Amino acid sequence: MTTVLPETAPGPEAYEAAFDAAVAADERIEPRDWMPDAYRATLVRQIAQHAHSEIIGMQPEANWITRAPSLRRKAILMAKVQDEAGHGLYLYSAAETLGVGRDELLDKLHNGRQKYSSIFNYPTLTWADVGAIGWLVDGAAITNQVPLCRCSYGPYARAMVRVCKEESFHQRQGYELLLELSRGTEEQHAMAQDAVDRWWWPSLMMFGPPDDESAHSAQSMAWKIKRHSNDELRQRFVDICVPQAEALGLTLPDPDLTWNEETGRHDFGAIDWSEFKAVLKGNGPCNEARITQRRRAHEEGAWVRDAAAAYAAKHAPGDDRTNRKEAASR
Ligand code: FAQ
């Protein structure tokens, strides 16, 4: 953002006007630019929730790494789960540019003061769930995140570019896995269908509450953090999935799913928002297990963080030992 300020000392209105003008002109807001406190707080909330989702999202699929049916599938799944950890890191780094520490955000996740996506509170019961997550969950994530590449906040938008590239690969591996199962034995086909039946509705809930109940959408869209509403993106996702399900030879578990000639989109059945609210309150099938595992992983990783911090301190510029070593090697 290029802020043009008046010659006399600018008042707060001048900064606000420069911010509004930058957003209106589709310029990027960068970490050192002035921004309203509420804009900063909204970004911290959304980016933190997004980062937490990426790292909690490693758990359902990691559950199948040791039981992948072939070496090829195992290698792909390990790479995917590792990618999700990387996405968490890009996002925590993006949040740090807003002045919040990663420790603080992780504390809030562990204490239940910040959310993560509802979708990761469902269990992965069979191998086909790995395919359904790739196709539907990564597919929904991409639909939501491609517009975030144009988010008004620079570091978040730039992180999304790489995340989306990796998520598209994830989506394709899930689709390919399901296709193989769907075209396999009767039992494999049934397993793929059962996974799609269980993951379809929770995937639609990933887009958030309906527009008329979405507390943050209007303001986030005015600030160009969000570019589309929750319902618009949900509709886009349904329209993308219907022909893909046909190509897979699988059905989507919604008797009301029909093509609407007039709107040129698919009508679909009512979402059970009471289930969504229950999951957000902590009462989904796996909420307890996910957060317990996350806290345990954090505690068990304390020695790694300590070692990394000690190493960084030892090699910090100005550290005597580093300087002596460097001098000796000159
Ligand atoms: N789950 O007013 P809105 C992934 C909360 S990444 C839980 O509509 P907003 C990769 C919301 O926070 C998946 N909470 O809120 C992967 C707010 O609560 P608060 C994550 C939800 O922010 C794949 C309240 O409800 N993606 O899957 C959910 O404008 C495979 C009111 O809602 C992102 O985070 C939900 N589904 O819109 C990893 C994308 N929906 O804070 C592993 C970035 C809403 O007032 C394996 N985030 N809430 O207490 C966004 O685009 C937005 O934050 C929305 C929600 C669209 C999620």
GROMACS .gro file of C-alpha atoms and ligand atoms in nm:
model
  387
    1MET     CA    1   0.000   0.000   0.000
    2THR     CA    2   0.133   0.347  -0.084
    3THR     CA    3   0.011   0.584   0.183
    4VAL     CA    4  -0.002   0.949   0.072
    5LEU     CA    5  -0.011   1.159   0.386
    6PRO     CA    6  -0.074   1.530   0.427
    7GLU     CA    7   0.227   1.758   0.498
    8THR     CA    8   0.110   1.848   0.849
    9ALA     CA    9   0.112   1.572   1.111
   10PRO     CA   10  -0.167   1.336   1.007
   11GLY     CA   11  -0.458   1.263   1.239
   12PRO     CA   12  -0.609   0.915   1.274
   13GLU     CA   13  -0.866   1.000   1.001
   14ALA     CA   14  -0.588   1.040   0.745
   15TYR     CA   15  -0.456   0.692   0.819
   16GLU     CA   16  -0.805   0.545   0.807
   17ALA     CA   17  -0.875   0.722   0.476
   18ALA     CA   18  -0.549   0.588   0.329
   19PHE     CA   19  -0.640   0.235   0.444
   20ASP     CA   20  -0.993   0.260   0.300
   21ALA     CA   21  -0.855   0.392  -0.030
   22ALA     CA   22  -0.602   0.108  -0.052
   23VAL     CA   23  -0.873  -0.154   0.008
   24ALA     CA   24  -1.104   0.015  -0.246
   25ALA     CA   25  -0.821   0.016  -0.505
   26ASP     CA   26  -0.755  -0.356  -0.445
   27GLU     CA   27  -0.408  -0.281  -0.313
   28ARG     CA   28  -0.249  -0.511  -0.057
   29ILE     CA   29  -0.223  -0.412   0.308
   30GLU     CA   30   0.121  -0.507   0.441
   31PRO     CA   31   0.235  -0.568   0.802
   32ARG     CA   32   0.388  -0.222   0.855
   33ASP     CA   33   0.089  -0.038   0.712
   34TRP     CA   34  -0.160   0.125   0.943
   35MET     CA   35  -0.476  -0.083   0.979
   36PRO     CA   36  -0.787  -0.060   1.198
   37ASP     CA   37  -0.765  -0.267   1.518
   38ALA     CA   38  -1.078  -0.459   1.420
   39TYR     CA   39  -0.924  -0.551   1.080
   40ARG     CA   40  -0.616  -0.684   1.257
   41ALA     CA   41  -0.828  -0.876   1.510
   42THR     CA   42  -1.042  -1.031   1.234
   43LEU     CA   43  -0.735  -1.146   1.046
   44VAL     CA   44  -0.578  -1.293   1.359
   45ARG     CA   45  -0.904  -1.479   1.432
   46GLN     CA   46  -0.942  -1.620   1.081
   47ILE     CA   47  -0.575  -1.698   1.013
   48ALA     CA   48  -0.536  -1.863   1.356
   49GLN     CA   49  -0.846  -2.076   1.300
   50HIS     CA   50  -0.713  -2.167   0.958
   51ALA     CA   51  -0.366  -2.257   1.093
   52HIS     CA   52  -0.516  -2.467   1.374
   53SER     CA   53  -0.733  -2.649   1.118
   54GLU     CA   54  -0.429  -2.743   0.913
   55ILE     CA   55  -0.244  -2.900   1.204
   56ILE     CA   56  -0.547  -3.066   1.369
   57GLY     CA   57  -0.640  -3.179   1.016
   58MET     CA   58  -0.327  -3.397   1.012
   59GLN     CA   59  -0.481  -3.633   1.269
   60PRO     CA   60  -0.771  -3.803   1.086
   61GLU     CA   61  -0.556  -3.905   0.791
   62ALA     CA   62  -0.242  -3.981   0.995
   63ASN     CA   63  -0.460  -4.248   1.155
   64TRP     CA   64  -0.422  -4.447   0.830
   65ILE     CA   65  -0.050  -4.406   0.755
   66THR     CA   66   0.046  -4.737   0.918
   67ARG     CA   67  -0.239  -4.917   0.744
   68ALA     CA   68  -0.210  -4.779   0.391
   69PRO     CA   69  -0.269  -5.067   0.147
   70SER     CA   70   0.053  -5.020  -0.054
   71LEU     CA   71   0.391  -4.849  -0.035
   72ARG     CA   72   0.280  -4.604  -0.305
   73ARG     CA   73  -0.031  -4.505  -0.108
   74LYS     CA   74   0.168  -4.476   0.213
   75ALA     CA   75   0.427  -4.245   0.052
   76ILE     CA   76   0.152  -4.024  -0.092
   77LEU     CA   77  -0.034  -4.006   0.238
   78MET     CA   78   0.280  -3.925   0.438
   79ALA     CA   79   0.365  -3.646   0.196
   80LYS     CA   80   0.011  -3.507   0.219
   81VAL     CA   81   0.003  -3.507   0.599
   82GLN     CA   82   0.344  -3.340   0.601
   83ASP     CA   83   0.213  -3.075   0.358
   84GLU     CA   84  -0.066  -2.994   0.605
   85ALA     CA   85   0.196  -2.929   0.876
   86GLY     CA   86   0.370  -2.695   0.631
   87HIS     CA   87   0.044  -2.509   0.567
   88GLY     CA   88   0.007  -2.464   0.942
   89LEU     CA   89   0.357  -2.312   0.952
   90TYR     CA   90   0.294  -2.067   0.667
   91LEU     CA   91  -0.027  -1.959   0.838
   92TYR     CA   92   0.120  -1.918   1.188
   93SER     CA   93   0.394  -1.710   1.025
   94ALA     CA   94   0.132  -1.497   0.849
   95ALA     CA   95  -0.042  -1.445   1.185
   96GLU     CA   96   0.290  -1.348   1.345
   97THR     CA   97   0.320  -1.056   1.102
   98LEU     CA   98   0.014  -0.914   1.281
   99GLY     CA   99   0.196  -0.905   1.613
  100VAL     CA  100   0.076  -1.227   1.777
  101GLY     CA  101   0.311  -1.505   1.882
  102ARG     CA  102   0.269  -1.866   1.780
  103ASP     CA  103   0.284  -1.975   2.147
  104GLU     CA  104  -0.006  -1.747   2.228
  105LEU     CA  105  -0.214  -1.889   1.943
  106LEU     CA  106  -0.135  -2.249   2.034
  107ASP     CA  107  -0.231  -2.179   2.396
  108LYS     CA  108  -0.565  -2.052   2.276
  109LEU     CA  109  -0.618  -2.363   2.065
  110HIS     CA  110  -0.527  -2.591   2.355
  111ASN     CA  111  -0.756  -2.401   2.595
  112GLY     CA  112  -1.049  -2.406   2.353
  113ARG     CA  113  -1.043  -2.027   2.310
  114GLN     CA  114  -0.983  -2.046   1.936
  115LYS     CA  115  -1.162  -2.273   1.695
  116TYR     CA  116  -1.050  -2.509   1.422
  117SER     CA  117  -1.260  -2.641   1.136
  118SER     CA  118  -1.560  -2.852   1.236
  119ILE     CA  119  -1.472  -3.112   0.970
  120PHE     CA  120  -1.180  -3.256   1.166
  121ASN     CA  121  -1.405  -3.374   1.448
  122TYR     CA  122  -1.529  -3.668   1.242
  123PRO     CA  123  -1.364  -4.012   1.253
  124THR     CA  124  -1.180  -4.188   0.968
  125LEU     CA  125  -1.337  -4.533   0.990
  126THR     CA  126  -1.206  -4.699   0.672
  127TRP     CA  127  -0.931  -4.653   0.415
  128ALA     CA  128  -1.186  -4.497   0.178
  129ASP     CA  129  -1.214  -4.203   0.420
  130VAL     CA  130  -0.865  -4.097   0.309
  131GLY     CA  131  -1.004  -4.069  -0.045
  132ALA     CA  132  -1.319  -3.889   0.068
  133ILE     CA  133  -1.114  -3.637   0.267
  134GLY     CA  134  -0.892  -3.568  -0.033
  135TRP     CA  135  -1.180  -3.532  -0.276
  136LEU     CA  136  -1.435  -3.352  -0.057
  137VAL     CA  137  -1.246  -3.187   0.230
  138ASP     CA  138  -0.951  -3.068   0.024
  139GLY     CA  139  -1.197  -2.984  -0.256
  140ALA     CA  140  -1.400  -2.765  -0.019
  141ALA     CA  141  -1.081  -2.612   0.120
  142ILE     CA  142  -0.966  -2.516  -0.233
  143THR     CA  143  -1.305  -2.367  -0.321
  144ASN     CA  144  -1.283  -2.153  -0.009
  145GLN     CA  145  -0.914  -2.068  -0.038
  146VAL     CA  146  -0.866  -1.978  -0.405
  147PRO     CA  147  -1.050  -1.646  -0.347
  148LEU     CA  148  -0.832  -1.594  -0.035
  149CYS     CA  149  -0.531  -1.564  -0.271
  150ARG     CA  150  -0.684  -1.220  -0.343
  151CYS     CA  151  -0.735  -1.134   0.026
  152SER     CA  152  -0.649  -0.772   0.104
  153TYR     CA  153  -0.384  -0.872   0.361
  154GLY     CA  154  -0.060  -0.947   0.172
  155PRO     CA  155   0.103  -1.219   0.387
  156TYR     CA  156  -0.221  -1.423   0.408
  157ALA     CA  157  -0.290  -1.390   0.035
  158ARG     CA  158   0.064  -1.496  -0.056
  159ALA     CA  159   0.055  -1.796   0.179
  160MET     CA  160  -0.266  -1.907   0.010
  161VAL     CA  161  -0.107  -1.927  -0.336
  162ARG     CA  162   0.125  -2.208  -0.236
  163VAL     CA  163  -0.133  -2.374  -0.009
  164CYS     CA  164  -0.384  -2.389  -0.297
  165LYS     CA  165  -0.131  -2.548  -0.533
  166GLU     CA  166  -0.062  -2.821  -0.279
  167GLU     CA  167  -0.430  -2.866  -0.194
  168SER     CA  168  -0.512  -2.928  -0.562
  169PHE     CA  169  -0.265  -3.214  -0.564
  170HIS     CA  170  -0.427  -3.346  -0.245
  171GLN     CA  171  -0.770  -3.324  -0.400
  172ARG     CA  172  -0.659  -3.521  -0.706
  173GLN     CA  173  -0.497  -3.799  -0.504
  174GLY     CA  174  -0.823  -3.837  -0.308
  175TYR     CA  175  -1.026  -3.846  -0.627
  176GLU     CA  176  -0.793  -4.104  -0.784
  177LEU     CA  177  -0.805  -4.319  -0.469
  178LEU     CA  178  -1.186  -4.316  -0.467
  179LEU     CA  179  -1.201  -4.389  -0.840
  180GLU     CA  180  -0.987  -4.699  -0.792
  181LEU     CA  181  -1.207  -4.819  -0.506
  182SER     CA  182  -1.527  -4.736  -0.691
  183ARG     CA  183  -1.412  -4.942  -0.992
  184GLY     CA  184  -1.280  -5.223  -0.771
  185THR     CA  185  -1.465  -5.511  -0.608
  186GLU     CA  186  -1.822  -5.475  -0.487
  187GLU     CA  187  -1.692  -5.443  -0.131
  188GLN     CA  188  -1.445  -5.168  -0.229
  189HIS     CA  189  -1.717  -4.980  -0.415
  190ALA     CA  190  -1.943  -5.002  -0.108
  191MET     CA  191  -1.661  -4.875   0.112
  192ALA     CA  192  -1.610  -4.571  -0.116
  193GLN     CA  193  -1.984  -4.498  -0.119
  194ASP     CA  194  -2.008  -4.526   0.259
  195ALA     CA  195  -1.720  -4.278   0.304
  196VAL     CA  196  -1.883  -4.026   0.067
  197ASP     CA  197  -2.214  -4.071   0.250
  198ARG     CA  198  -2.049  -3.980   0.580
  199TRP     CA  199  -1.826  -3.692   0.460
  200TRP     CA  200  -2.066  -3.510   0.224
  201TRP     CA  201  -2.274  -3.311   0.473
  202PRO     CA  202  -1.986  -3.222   0.710
  203SER     CA  203  -1.795  -3.095   0.400
  204LEU     CA  204  -2.081  -2.857   0.319
  205MET     CA  205  -2.064  -2.729   0.678
  206MET     CA  206  -1.697  -2.634   0.631
  207PHE     CA  207  -1.811  -2.318   0.449
  208GLY     CA  208  -1.957  -2.184   0.773
  209PRO     CA  209  -2.308  -2.087   0.880
  210PRO     CA  210  -2.566  -1.965   0.626
  211ASP     CA  211  -2.516  -1.604   0.518
  212ASP     CA  212  -2.799  -1.468   0.732
  213GLU     CA  213  -2.633  -1.618   1.041
  214SER     CA  214  -2.272  -1.539   0.953
  215ALA     CA  215  -2.157  -1.284   1.210
  216HIS     CA  216  -1.840  -1.176   1.031
  217SER     CA  217  -1.910  -1.208   0.657
  218ALA     CA  218  -2.040  -0.858   0.582
  219GLN     CA  219  -1.746  -0.678   0.745
  220SER     CA  220  -1.489  -0.927   0.614
  221MET     CA  221  -1.621  -0.881   0.262
  222ALA     CA  222  -1.617  -0.502   0.296
  223TRP     CA  223  -1.249  -0.529   0.394
  224LYS     CA  224  -1.189  -0.775   0.105
  225ILE     CA  225  -1.061  -1.041   0.342
  226LYS     CA  226  -1.341  -1.265   0.217
  227ARG     CA  227  -1.435  -1.222  -0.149
  228HIS     CA  228  -1.751  -1.436  -0.148
  229SER     CA  229  -2.011  -1.527   0.108
  230ASN     CA  230  -2.031  -1.868   0.279
  231ASP     CA  231  -2.343  -1.968   0.081
  232GLU     CA  232  -2.194  -1.860  -0.254
  233LEU     CA  233  -1.888  -2.078  -0.201
  234ARG     CA  234  -2.097  -2.369  -0.073
  235GLN     CA  235  -2.311  -2.352  -0.388
  236ARG     CA  236  -2.000  -2.338  -0.609
  237PHE     CA  237  -1.868  -2.651  -0.435
  238VAL     CA  238  -2.194  -2.845  -0.486
  239ASP     CA  239  -2.196  -2.754  -0.856
  240ILE     CA  240  -1.836  -2.875  -0.892
  241CYS     CA  241  -1.897  -3.203  -0.705
  242VAL     CA  242  -2.210  -3.328  -0.885
  243PRO     CA  243  -2.042  -3.413  -1.219
  244GLN     CA  244  -1.734  -3.542  -1.037
  245ALA     CA  245  -1.950  -3.784  -0.834
  246GLU     CA  246  -2.107  -3.907  -1.158
  247ALA     CA  247  -1.764  -3.967  -1.309
  248LEU     CA  248  -1.664  -4.155  -0.995
  249GLY     CA  249  -1.972  -4.376  -1.021
  250LEU     CA  250  -2.079  -4.270  -0.670
  251THR     CA  251  -2.391  -4.093  -0.548
  252LEU     CA  252  -2.416  -3.793  -0.318
  253PRO     CA  253  -2.641  -3.865  -0.017
  254ASP     CA  254  -2.902  -3.599  -0.089
  255PRO     CA  255  -3.239  -3.695  -0.242
  256ASP     CA  256  -3.316  -3.324  -0.299
  257LEU     CA  257  -3.009  -3.263  -0.514
  258THR     CA  258  -3.145  -3.152  -0.854
  259TRP     CA  259  -3.039  -2.935  -1.144
  260ASN     CA  260  -3.231  -2.607  -1.153
  261GLU     CA  261  -3.272  -2.489  -1.515
  262GLU     CA  262  -3.372  -2.140  -1.405
  263THR     CA  263  -3.077  -2.064  -1.178
  264GLY     CA  264  -2.831  -2.277  -1.373
  265ARG     CA  265  -2.717  -2.431  -1.044
  266HIS     CA  266  -2.802  -2.735  -0.831
  267ASP     CA  267  -3.065  -2.713  -0.563
  268PHE     CA  268  -2.972  -2.916  -0.259
  269GLY     CA  269  -3.133  -3.037   0.063
  270ALA     CA  270  -3.137  -2.867   0.402
  271ILE     CA  271  -2.818  -2.882   0.604
  272ASP     CA  272  -2.853  -2.999   0.965
  273TRP     CA  273  -2.723  -2.686   1.135
  274SER     CA  274  -2.792  -2.830   1.479
  275GLU     CA  275  -2.517  -3.085   1.410
  276PHE     CA  276  -2.279  -2.804   1.305
  277LYS     CA  277  -2.353  -2.608   1.623
  278ALA     CA  278  -2.304  -2.918   1.839
  279VAL     CA  279  -1.964  -2.984   1.679
  280LEU     CA  280  -1.859  -2.620   1.732
  281LYS     CA  281  -1.959  -2.646   2.097
  282GLY     CA  282  -1.721  -2.939   2.139
  283ASN     CA  283  -1.975  -3.219   2.111
  284GLY     CA  284  -1.874  -3.374   1.778
  285PRO     CA  285  -1.768  -3.740   1.761
  286CYS     CA  286  -1.394  -3.665   1.794
  287ASN     CA  287  -1.354  -3.317   1.952
  288GLU     CA  288  -1.219  -3.457   2.277
  289ALA     CA  289  -0.979  -3.700   2.108
  290ARG     CA  290  -0.843  -3.436   1.868
  291ILE     CA  291  -0.762  -3.177   2.132
  292THR     CA  292  -0.620  -3.435   2.375
  293GLN     CA  293  -0.388  -3.565   2.102
  294ARG     CA  294  -0.287  -3.208   2.007
  295ARG     CA  295  -0.199  -3.119   2.366
  296ARG     CA  296  -0.002  -3.441   2.402
  297ALA     CA  297   0.190  -3.380   2.078
  298HIS     CA  298   0.271  -3.027   2.199
  299GLU     CA  299   0.399  -3.149   2.536
  300GLU     CA  300   0.601  -3.430   2.381
  301GLY     CA  301   0.753  -3.184   2.132
  302ALA     CA  302   0.877  -2.947   2.405
  303TRP     CA  303   1.234  -3.081   2.383
  304VAL     CA  304   1.244  -3.014   2.008
  305ARG     CA  305   1.134  -2.653   2.057
  306ASP     CA  306   1.388  -2.609   2.339
  307ALA     CA  307   1.667  -2.755   2.124
  308ALA     CA  308   1.572  -2.535   1.827
  309ALA     CA  309   1.564  -2.225   2.049
  310ALA     CA  310   1.904  -2.314   2.204
  311TYR     CA  311   2.052  -2.369   1.855
  312ALA     CA  312   1.912  -2.038   1.728
  313ALA     CA  313   2.048  -1.853   2.033
  314LYS     CA  314   2.390  -2.013   1.983
  315HIS     CA  315   2.403  -1.901   1.620
  316ALA     CA  316   2.247  -1.560   1.668
  317PRO     CA  317   2.452  -1.271   1.522
  318GLY     CA  318   2.663  -1.122   1.798
  319ASP     CA  319   2.702  -1.454   1.976
  320ASP     CA  320   3.066  -1.481   2.080
  321ARG     CA  321   3.113  -1.847   1.990
  322THR     CA  322   2.964  -1.793   1.640
  323ASN     CA  323   3.183  -1.487   1.587
  324ARG     CA  324   3.495  -1.672   1.698
  325LYS     CA  325   3.416  -1.963   1.465
  326GLU     CA  326   3.349  -1.728   1.175
  327ALA     CA  327   3.671  -1.536   1.242
  328ALA     CA  328   3.864  -1.863   1.252
  329SER     CA  329   3.725  -1.976   0.918
  330ARG     CA  330   3.811  -1.646   0.744
  331FAQ     N1  331  -1.571  -2.484   1.166
  331FAQ     O1  332  -1.925  -1.537   1.067
  331FAQ     P1  333  -1.871  -1.668   1.019
  331FAQ     C1  334  -0.843  -2.748   0.538
  331FAQ     C2  335  -1.706  -2.012   1.307
  331FAQ     S1  336  -0.846  -2.594   0.602
  331FAQ     C3  337  -1.547  -2.420   1.282
  331FAQ     O2  338  -1.924  -1.716   0.889
  331FAQ     P2  339  -1.606  -1.627   0.911
  331FAQ     C4  340  -0.713  -2.801   0.484
  331FAQ     C5  341  -1.630  -1.884   1.277
  331FAQ     O3  342  -1.493  -1.899   1.306
  331FAQ     C6  343  -1.009  -2.573   0.667
  331FAQ     N2  344  -1.587  -2.293   1.304
  331FAQ     O4  345  -1.712  -1.665   1.023
  331FAQ     C7  346  -0.704  -2.944   0.510
  331FAQ     C8  347  -1.700  -1.788   1.369
  331FAQ     O5  348  -1.660  -1.813   1.503
  331FAQ     P3  349  -1.594  -1.697   1.598
  331FAQ     C9  350  -1.021  -2.445   0.736
  331FAQ    C10  351  -1.650  -2.230   1.204
  331FAQ     O6  352  -1.472  -1.635   0.971
  331FAQ    C11  353  -0.768  -3.036   0.430
  331FAQ    C12  354  -1.844  -1.833   1.363
  331FAQ     O7  355  -1.840  -1.971   1.324
  331FAQ     N3  356  -1.030  -2.340   0.640
  331FAQ     O8  357  -0.943  -2.805   0.538
  331FAQ    C13  358  -1.675  -2.290   1.080
  331FAQ     O9  359  -1.645  -1.501   0.841
  331FAQ    C14  360  -0.755  -3.173   0.455
  331FAQ    C15  361  -1.929  -1.751   1.267
  331FAQ    O10  362  -1.898  -1.780   1.130
  331FAQ    C16  363  -1.027  -2.210   0.678
  331FAQ    O11  364  -1.016  -2.180   0.796
  331FAQ    C17  365  -1.634  -2.423   1.063
  331FAQ     N4  366  -1.655  -2.491   0.949
  331FAQ    O12  367  -1.622  -1.745   0.801
  331FAQ    C18  368  -0.625  -2.990   0.615
  331FAQ    C19  369  -1.035  -2.110   0.566
  331FAQ     N5  370  -1.741  -2.202   1.001
  331FAQ    O13  371  -1.455  -1.675   1.544
  331FAQ    C20  372  -0.612  -3.127   0.641
  331FAQ    C21  373  -1.030  -1.969   0.614
  331FAQ    C22  374  -1.757  -2.089   1.074
  331FAQ    O14  375  -1.681  -1.576   1.586
  331FAQ    C23  376  -0.678  -3.218   0.559
  331FAQ     N6  377  -1.147  -1.931   0.689
  331FAQ     N7  378  -1.703  -2.106   1.195
  331FAQ    O15  379  -1.590  -1.757   1.735
  331FAQ    C24  380  -1.259  -1.882   0.633
  331FAQ    O16  381  -1.271  -1.870   0.512
  331FAQ    C25  382  -1.369  -1.837   0.726
  331FAQ    O17  383  -1.314  -1.820   0.853
  331FAQ    C26  384  -1.491  -1.935   0.731
  331FAQ    C27  385  -1.591  -1.878   0.833
  331FAQ    C28  386  -1.556  -1.942   0.595
  331FAQ    C29  387  -1.447  -2.074   0.779
   0.00000   0.00000   0.00000
